[in-house]
CSV table of C-alpha atoms in Angstrom, one decimal:
chain,number,residue,atom,x,y,z
A,1,MET,CA,3.8,-0.1,-18.1
A,2,THR,CA,5.0,-3.5,-16.9
A,3,GLY,CA,8.1,-5.1,-15.5
A,4,PRO,CA,10.2,-3.3,-12.9
A,5,ALA,CA,7.9,-0.3,-12.5
A,6,GLU,CA,4.9,-2.6,-11.7
A,7,ARG,CA,6.9,-4.6,-9.2
A,8,ALA,CA,8.3,-1.4,-7.7
A,9,LEU,CA,4.8,-0.6,-6.4
A,10,SER,CA,5.5,-3.2,-3.7
A,11,PRO,CA,8.8,-2.0,-2.4
A,12,GLY,CA,9.4,-5.3,-0.5
A,13,VAL,CA,9.7,-7.2,-3.8
A,14,PRO,CA,13.3,-7.1,-5.0
A,15,PHE,CA,13.0,-5.4,-8.4
A,16,ALA,CA,16.6,-4.1,-8.4
A,17,THR,CA,20.0,-5.2,-7.2
A,18,SER,CA,20.6,-2.3,-4.8
A,19,SER,CA,18.8,0.0,-2.5
A,20,PHE,CA,20.2,3.3,-1.0
A,21,GLU,CA,19.3,5.8,1.6
A,22,VAL,CA,20.9,9.0,3.0
A,23,THR,CA,22.4,8.6,6.5
A,24,TRP,CA,23.7,11.4,8.8
A,25,PRO,CA,26.6,10.2,10.9
A,26,GLU,CA,28.4,12.6,13.3
A,27,VAL,CA,31.4,14.1,11.4
A,28,PRO,CA,33.4,16.7,13.4
A,29,LEU,CA,35.1,19.5,11.6
A,30,PRO,CA,38.6,18.7,10.5
A,31,PRO,CA,41.5,20.6,12.2
A,32,VAL,CA,42.0,24.0,10.5
A,33,ALA,CA,45.3,25.7,10.3
A,34,PRO,CA,45.3,29.4,11.3
A,35,ASP,CA,44.6,31.5,8.3
A,36,GLY,CA,44.8,35.2,7.5
A,37,PRO,CA,41.7,37.4,7.3
A,38,GLY,CA,39.4,37.0,4.3
A,39,ALA,CA,36.1,38.3,2.9
A,40,TRP,CA,32.7,36.7,2.4
A,41,LEU,CA,29.8,37.8,0.3
A,42,LEU,CA,26.5,37.3,2.1
A,43,LEU,CA,23.3,37.2,0.0
A,44,THR,CA,19.7,36.7,1.0
A,45,ASP,CA,16.2,36.6,-0.6
A,46,GLU,CA,15.5,39.5,1.8
A,47,HIS,CA,13.0,37.7,4.0
A,48,PRO,CA,13.2,39.3,7.5
A,49,ALA,CA,14.6,36.2,9.2
A,50,ALA,CA,17.3,35.9,6.5
A,51,LEU,CA,18.4,39.5,6.9
A,52,GLY,CA,18.6,39.0,10.6
A,53,ARG,CA,20.7,35.9,10.3
A,54,ALA,CA,23.0,37.7,7.8
A,55,VAL,CA,23.6,40.5,10.2
A,56,ALA,CA,24.4,38.0,13.0
A,57,LEU,CA,26.8,36.1,10.7
A,58,ALA,CA,28.5,39.3,9.6
A,59,LEU,CA,29.2,40.3,13.2
A,60,ALA,CA,30.5,36.8,14.0
A,61,LEU,CA,32.7,36.8,11.0
A,62,ALA,CA,34.1,40.2,11.9
A,63,ALA,CA,34.8,38.9,15.4
A,64,SER,CA,36.9,36.2,13.8
A,65,GLY,CA,38.8,38.7,11.8
A,66,ASP,CA,37.0,38.3,8.4
A,67,ASP,CA,35.0,40.9,6.5
A,68,ALA,CA,31.4,40.4,5.4
A,69,LEU,CA,30.2,42.0,2.2
A,70,SER,CA,26.7,42.3,0.9
A,71,LEU,CA,24.9,43.0,-2.4
A,72,PRO,CA,21.2,43.9,-2.6
A,73,ARG,CA,19.0,41.5,-4.5
A,74,ASP,CA,18.1,44.1,-7.1
A,75,ASP,CA,21.8,44.4,-7.9
A,76,LEU,CA,22.5,40.8,-8.6
A,77,GLY,CA,23.2,41.6,-12.3
A,78,GLU,CA,26.4,43.2,-11.1
A,79,LEU,CA,27.5,40.1,-9.2
A,80,PRO,CA,30.2,39.0,-11.7
A,81,GLY,CA,31.8,42.4,-11.7
A,82,PHE,CA,31.5,42.7,-7.9
A,83,LEU,CA,33.4,39.5,-7.4
A,84,ALA,CA,36.0,40.4,-9.9
A,85,GLU,CA,36.8,43.5,-8.0
A,86,ARG,CA,36.6,42.0,-4.5
A,87,PRO,CA,38.0,38.4,-4.2
A,88,VAL,CA,36.1,36.5,-1.5
A,89,ARG,CA,36.5,33.1,0.2
A,90,GLY,CA,32.9,32.2,-0.6
A,91,VAL,CA,29.4,33.3,-1.4
A,92,VAL,CA,26.9,32.5,1.3
A,93,TYR,CA,23.2,32.5,0.5
A,94,LEU,CA,21.0,32.7,3.7
A,95,THR,CA,17.3,31.8,3.6
A,96,GLY,CA,14.5,33.0,5.8
A,97,SER,CA,12.1,31.2,8.2
A,98,PRO,CA,11.1,27.8,7.0
A,99,TYR,CA,7.4,28.8,7.2
A,100,ALA,CA,8.0,31.4,4.6
A,101,TYR,CA,8.4,28.7,2.0
A,102,ARG,CA,5.7,26.2,3.1
A,103,ASP,CA,3.6,27.2,0.0
A,104,PRO,CA,5.2,25.3,-3.0
A,105,ASP,CA,5.0,28.6,-5.1
A,106,ALA,CA,7.2,30.3,-2.5
A,107,ALA,CA,9.7,27.4,-2.6
A,108,GLN,CA,9.8,27.7,-6.4
A,109,GLU,CA,10.6,31.4,-6.1
A,110,LEU,CA,13.4,30.6,-3.7
A,111,LEU,CA,14.8,28.0,-6.1
A,112,LEU,CA,14.7,30.4,-9.0
A,113,ALA,CA,16.5,33.1,-6.9
A,114,VAL,CA,19.3,30.7,-5.9
A,115,ARG,CA,19.7,29.5,-9.5
A,116,SER,CA,20.0,33.1,-10.6
A,117,VAL,CA,22.9,33.5,-8.2
A,118,VAL,CA,24.6,30.3,-9.2
A,119,ALA,CA,24.4,31.3,-12.9
A,120,ARG,CA,26.4,34.4,-12.2
A,121,LEU,CA,29.2,32.7,-10.2
A,122,GLY,CA,32.6,31.9,-11.8
A,123,SER,CA,34.8,28.9,-11.0
A,124,GLY,CA,37.0,30.6,-8.4
A,125,VAL,CA,34.5,30.9,-5.5
A,126,ARG,CA,32.8,28.4,-3.3
A,127,PHE,CA,29.0,28.6,-2.9
A,128,HIS,CA,27.2,27.9,0.4
A,129,LEU,CA,23.5,27.6,1.1
A,130,VAL,CA,22.5,28.2,4.7
A,131,THR,CA,19.1,27.2,6.0
A,132,GLN,CA,17.2,26.6,9.2
A,133,ALA,CA,14.8,24.1,7.7
A,134,GLY,CA,13.2,22.6,10.8
A,135,GLY,CA,12.1,19.6,8.6
A,136,GLU,CA,10.1,21.8,6.3
A,137,PRO,CA,10.1,20.6,2.7
A,138,GLY,CA,10.1,24.2,1.4
A,139,LEU,CA,13.7,24.5,2.4
A,140,ALA,CA,14.9,20.8,2.6
A,141,PHE,CA,14.4,20.5,-1.2
A,142,LEU,CA,17.6,22.5,-1.7
A,143,ARG,CA,19.6,19.3,-1.1
A,144,GLY,CA,18.4,18.2,-4.6
A,145,LEU,CA,20.0,21.3,-6.1
A,146,VAL,CA,23.3,20.6,-4.3
A,147,ARG,CA,23.3,17.1,-5.7
A,148,VAL,CA,22.9,18.4,-9.2
A,149,LEU,CA,25.5,21.1,-8.8
A,150,ALA,CA,28.0,18.5,-7.7
A,151,LEU,CA,27.8,17.2,-11.3
A,152,GLU,CA,27.0,20.3,-13.3
A,153,ARG,CA,29.3,22.8,-11.5
A,154,PRO,CA,31.8,20.7,-9.4
A,155,GLN,CA,34.2,23.7,-9.2
A,156,LEU,CA,31.7,25.6,-7.1
A,157,ARG,CA,31.9,22.9,-4.4
A,158,ALA,CA,28.4,23.9,-3.5
A,159,SER,CA,27.3,23.0,0.1
A,160,LEU,CA,24.1,23.1,2.1
A,161,VAL,CA,24.5,23.9,5.8
A,162,ASP,CA,21.3,23.5,7.9
A,163,VAL,CA,21.4,24.7,11.4
A,164,ASP,CA,18.9,24.4,14.2
A,165,ALA,CA,17.6,27.2,16.5
A,166,ARG,CA,19.9,26.0,19.3
A,167,SER,CA,23.1,26.1,17.4
A,168,ASP,CA,25.1,29.3,17.9
A,169,VAL,CA,26.1,31.4,14.9
A,170,ASP,CA,29.7,30.7,15.7
A,171,VAL,CA,29.3,27.1,14.4
A,172,LEU,CA,28.4,28.6,11.1
A,173,VAL,CA,31.6,30.7,11.1
A,174,ARG,CA,33.6,27.6,11.9
A,175,GLU,CA,31.9,25.7,9.1
A,176,LEU,CA,32.6,28.3,6.5
A,177,ARG,CA,36.2,28.9,7.6
A,178,SER,CA,37.1,25.2,7.7
A,179,ASP,CA,36.4,24.8,4.0
A,180,ALA,CA,35.5,21.2,4.8
A,181,PRO,CA,34.7,19.0,1.8
A,182,ASP,CA,31.2,17.8,3.0
A,183,ASP,CA,28.5,19.2,0.8
A,184,GLU,CA,25.5,18.4,3.0
A,185,VAL,CA,25.8,19.3,6.7
A,186,ARG,CA,23.5,19.6,9.7
A,187,TRP,CA,24.3,21.3,12.9
A,188,ARG,CA,22.1,20.1,15.8
A,189,HIS,CA,22.8,21.4,19.4
A,190,ASP,CA,26.2,22.4,18.2
A,191,VAL,CA,27.0,18.9,17.0
A,192,ARG,CA,27.9,18.4,13.3
A,193,TYR,CA,26.4,15.7,11.1
A,194,ALA,CA,27.2,15.1,7.4
A,195,ALA,CA,25.2,13.3,4.7
A,196,ARG,CA,26.5,9.9,3.5
A,197,LEU,CA,24.8,7.8,0.9
A,198,ALA,CA,24.6,4.2,2.1
A,199,ARG,CA,23.2,0.9,1.0
A,200,ALA,CA,19.9,-0.1,2.7
A,201,PRO,CA,17.6,-3.1,2.8
A,202,LEU,CA,14.5,-2.9,0.7
A,203,ALA,CA,11.4,-1.7,2.5
A,204,ALA,CA,8.6,-4.0,3.6
A,205,PRO,CA,5.7,-4.4,1.2
A,206,VAL,CA,2.7,-2.0,1.6
A,207,PRO,CA,-0.5,-3.8,2.7
A,208,ALA,CA,-3.2,-4.1,0.1
A,209,GLY,CA,-6.5,-5.9,-0.2
A,210,PRO,CA,-10.2,-4.9,-0.1
A,211,GLY,CA,-10.9,-1.1,0.1
A,212,ALA,CA,-10.5,2.0,-2.0
A,213,TYR,CA,-7.3,3.3,-3.6
A,214,VAL,CA,-6.3,6.5,-5.3
A,215,VAL,CA,-3.6,6.5,-7.9
A,216,THR,CA,-1.9,9.4,-9.8
A,217,GLY,CA,0.8,9.6,-12.4
A,218,GLY,CA,2.2,7.5,-15.2
A,219,LEU,CA,2.3,4.3,-13.1
A,220,GLY,CA,-1.5,4.4,-12.9
A,221,PRO,CA,-2.2,1.4,-15.1
A,222,ALA,CA,0.5,-0.7,-13.5
A,223,ALA,CA,-0.8,0.3,-10.0
A,224,ALA,CA,-4.3,-0.6,-11.0
A,225,ARG,CA,-3.3,-4.1,-12.1
A,226,TRP,CA,-1.2,-4.7,-9.0
A,227,LEU,CA,-4.0,-3.5,-6.7
A,228,ALA,CA,-6.7,-5.5,-8.6
A,229,GLY,CA,-4.5,-8.6,-8.1
A,230,THR,CA,-4.6,-8.0,-4.3
A,231,GLY,CA,-8.4,-7.8,-4.2
A,232,ALA,CA,-8.9,-4.0,-4.2
A,233,THR,CA,-12.6,-3.1,-4.2
A,234,ARG,CA,-12.2,0.2,-6.1
A,235,VAL,CA,-9.2,1.8,-7.8
A,236,VAL,CA,-9.6,5.5,-8.9
A,237,LEU,CA,-7.1,6.9,-11.4
A,238,CYS,CA,-6.4,10.5,-12.2
A,239,GLY,CA,-6.0,11.1,-15.9
A,240,PRO,CA,-7.5,11.4,-19.3
A,241,GLU,CA,-8.4,7.7,-19.7
A,242,SER,CA,-8.1,4.4,-17.9
A,243,GLY,CA,-6.8,1.6,-20.2
A,244,GLU,CA,-7.4,-0.7,-17.2
A,245,PRO,CA,-10.6,-2.7,-16.9
A,246,GLY,CA,-12.4,-2.0,-13.7
A,247,ALA,CA,-10.6,1.2,-12.8
A,248,VAL,CA,-12.5,4.4,-12.3
A,249,VAL,CA,-11.1,7.5,-13.9
A,250,VAL,CA,-11.5,11.0,-12.7
A,251,PRO,CA,-10.2,13.4,-15.4
A,252,GLY,CA,-8.1,16.4,-14.6
A,253,ASP,CA,-4.7,17.7,-13.5
A,254,ILE,CA,-3.9,16.6,-9.9
A,255,ALA,CA,-2.3,20.0,-9.3
A,256,GLU,CA,-5.5,21.9,-10.1
A,257,PRO,CA,-7.8,22.8,-7.2
A,258,GLY,CA,-10.7,20.4,-6.7
A,259,VAL,CA,-9.3,17.4,-8.6
A,260,ALA,CA,-7.8,15.7,-5.5
A,261,GLU,CA,-11.1,16.2,-3.6
A,262,ARG,CA,-13.0,14.5,-6.5
A,263,LEU,CA,-10.6,11.6,-6.5
A,264,VAL,CA,-11.0,11.0,-2.8
A,265,ALA,CA,-14.8,11.5,-2.9
A,266,THR,CA,-15.1,9.0,-5.8
A,267,ALA,CA,-12.9,6.5,-4.0
A,268,THR,CA,-14.8,6.7,-0.7
A,269,ALA,CA,-18.3,6.8,-2.1
A,270,ASP,CA,-20.8,4.6,-0.3
A,271,GLY,CA,-18.6,4.7,2.8
A,272,LEU,CA,-15.8,2.6,1.3
A,273,PRO,CA,-12.6,3.2,3.4
A,274,LEU,CA,-9.6,4.8,1.8
A,275,ARG,CA,-7.0,2.1,2.1
A,276,GLY,CA,-4.0,3.5,0.2
A,277,MET,CA,-2.7,6.0,-2.3
A,278,VAL,CA,0.0,5.9,-4.9
A,279,HIS,CA,1.3,9.3,-6.1
A,280,ALA,CA,3.7,8.8,-9.0
A,281,ALA,CA,3.3,12.0,-11.0
A,282,GLY,CA,6.4,12.8,-13.0
A,283,VAL,CA,8.5,15.9,-13.7
A,284,LEU,CA,8.6,16.5,-17.5
A,285,ALA,CA,10.6,19.8,-17.7
A,286,ASP,CA,13.6,21.4,-16.1
A,287,ASP,CA,11.5,24.5,-15.2
A,288,PRO,CA,10.2,24.6,-11.6
A,289,SER,CA,7.2,26.7,-12.7
A,290,SER,CA,5.9,23.7,-14.7
A,291,GLY,CA,8.0,20.8,-13.7
A,292,TRP,CA,7.0,20.9,-10.0
A,293,ARG,CA,3.3,21.1,-10.6
A,294,PRO,CA,2.3,17.4,-10.8
A,295,ARG,CA,4.7,16.0,-8.2
A,296,VAL,CA,5.0,18.7,-5.6
A,297,LEU,CA,1.7,20.6,-5.8
A,298,GLY,CA,-0.1,17.4,-6.6
A,299,ALA,CA,1.2,15.8,-3.3
A,300,ARG,CA,0.1,18.9,-1.4
A,301,ARG,CA,-3.4,18.8,-2.9
A,302,LEU,CA,-3.7,15.1,-1.9
A,303,HIS,CA,-2.5,15.8,1.6
A,304,GLU,CA,-5.2,18.5,2.0
A,305,ALA,CA,-7.9,16.4,0.4
A,306,THR,CA,-7.3,13.5,2.8
A,307,ALA,CA,-7.2,15.7,6.0
A,308,ASP,CA,-10.4,14.2,7.3
A,309,CYS,CA,-9.9,10.7,5.9
A,310,PRO,CA,-6.2,9.8,5.9
A,311,PRO,CA,-5.4,6.6,4.1
A,312,GLU,CA,-3.8,3.6,5.9
A,313,TRP,CA,-0.7,4.1,3.6
A,314,TRP,CA,0.6,6.5,1.0
A,315,LEU,CA,3.3,5.5,-1.4
A,316,LEU,CA,5.1,8.4,-3.0
A,317,CYS,CA,7.1,7.4,-6.1
A,318,SER,CA,9.9,9.6,-7.5
A,319,SER,CA,13.1,9.3,-9.4
A,320,ALA,CA,16.5,8.7,-7.7
A,321,THR,CA,17.9,12.1,-9.0
A,322,ALA,CA,17.8,13.6,-5.5
A,323,LEU,CA,20.1,10.7,-4.3
A,324,PHE,CA,22.6,10.7,-7.1
A,325,GLY,CA,22.2,13.9,-9.0
A,326,ALA,CA,21.9,14.4,-12.7
A,327,PRO,CA,23.2,17.1,-15.0
A,328,GLY,CA,20.3,19.2,-16.2
A,329,GLY,CA,18.0,17.6,-13.7
A,330,THR,CA,17.5,20.5,-11.2
A,331,SER,CA,13.7,20.5,-11.4
A,332,ARG,CA,13.5,16.7,-11.0
A,333,ALA,CA,16.1,16.6,-8.2
A,334,THR,CA,14.5,19.4,-6.2
A,335,ALA,CA,11.0,18.1,-6.7
A,336,ASP,CA,12.2,14.6,-5.5
A,337,ALA,CA,13.9,16.1,-2.5
A,338,TRP,CA,10.8,18.1,-1.7
A,339,LEU,CA,8.7,14.9,-1.8
A,340,GLU,CA,11.3,13.0,0.3
A,341,ALA,CA,11.1,15.8,3.0
A,342,PHE,CA,7.4,15.9,2.7
A,343,ALA,CA,7.1,12.2,3.5
A,344,ALA,CA,9.3,12.7,6.6
A,345,TRP,CA,7.2,15.8,7.5
A,346,ARG,CA,4.0,13.7,7.4
A,347,ARG,CA,5.5,10.9,9.4
A,348,SER,CA,6.6,13.3,12.1
A,349,ARG,CA,2.9,14.2,12.5
A,350,GLY,CA,1.7,10.7,12.7
A,351,LEU,CA,0.5,10.5,9.1
A,352,PRO,CA,1.4,7.7,6.7
A,353,ALA,CA,3.9,8.3,3.9
A,354,THR,CA,6.6,6.1,2.3
A,355,ILE,CA,8.7,7.2,-0.6
A,356,VAL,CA,10.4,5.0,-3.1
A,357,GLN,CA,12.9,6.6,-5.4
A,358,LEU,CA,13.2,4.6,-8.6
A,359,GLY,CA,16.0,4.6,-11.1
A,360,PRO,CA,19.4,3.2,-12.1
A,361,PRO,CA,22.1,4.1,-9.5
A,362,ARG,CA,24.5,6.2,-11.6
A,363,LEU,CA,27.3,6.7,-9.1
A,364,PRO,CA,29.4,9.6,-10.3
A,365,ASP,CA,33.2,9.3,-10.2
A,366,LEU,CA,33.6,12.1,-7.7
A,367,PRO,CA,35.9,12.3,-4.7
A,368,ARG,CA,33.0,13.5,-2.5
A,369,PRO,CA,32.6,12.4,1.1
A,370,TYR,CA,28.8,11.9,0.3
A,371,PHE,CA,29.7,8.8,-1.7
A,372,SER,CA,32.6,7.6,0.6
A,373,THR,CA,30.7,4.9,2.4
A,374,LEU,CA,29.6,3.0,-0.7
């Protein structure tokens, strides 16, 4: 692979005309005219923290004059008929503790559960996801689903509302009853922030030169050429074959146990320091059980394999689907959003991680606040 993909490995080199990032300006709730009582359907994946939050929200809604209905997870097949008999203002899906979804398999199960609910919703009800993510990728990835639903099911007006532990449940009631158009919202210390896509300068180039490097994914040959041109001492690729003179290949699936450890051990043999990593594994299917494996589970394996020898830098490459959305791209968008949150999670712990989301900016013609600053 040559051209833009190869140049993209050094994000400071302008290989595209535009660069974007998600910003979070403070956006107060709009004034809401007094409205009569209504009903809400509260759903959970039945994690204890989710059930507790649902009870607290039901009590707060009742205090505001609204009714809160519930439907056990085992009865989700009856959801269409349930909603036909009981009109509601919205369906609210509450998740559990962020630590319950730290394992990528648990996050996949959550995604499948939410998609099952979405598939049963008609066009006359709004869908809200409520999380208390705390920066954990296992919940933050849901923003990728919201971006896809904005294109696939715009009539749902799906939203993701993330609250912190210090925000009172009353702010969630105000958020729901306001019916505000924002589709990604964060409440921090009872202050409301909303996601806005904005143009951003290109990132600075990652440093390269003598040392060892580990590369995964389809950009492997391009990465090997780029790194060799900077004077890399050893480049180790994960895959069936090299195709690049001088590169060392460790065969195997990066998502399988032990493969990441073999990559790192080969790279650092003879005491060579691990200078950098490029993780560019793709998502080939819109099925989380298989589509997440190389990108999400592969990143987790590399993180664990380098616990005792962290690289100077780690470049994570993904598509731009989590930024712009794409019909039929749920697995890709959620995997990309997981990777984006994972990079931030590592940085919050003093570990290197930079993400570059590659792809043509397909700006949908949607009257959404998320795109209002472009």
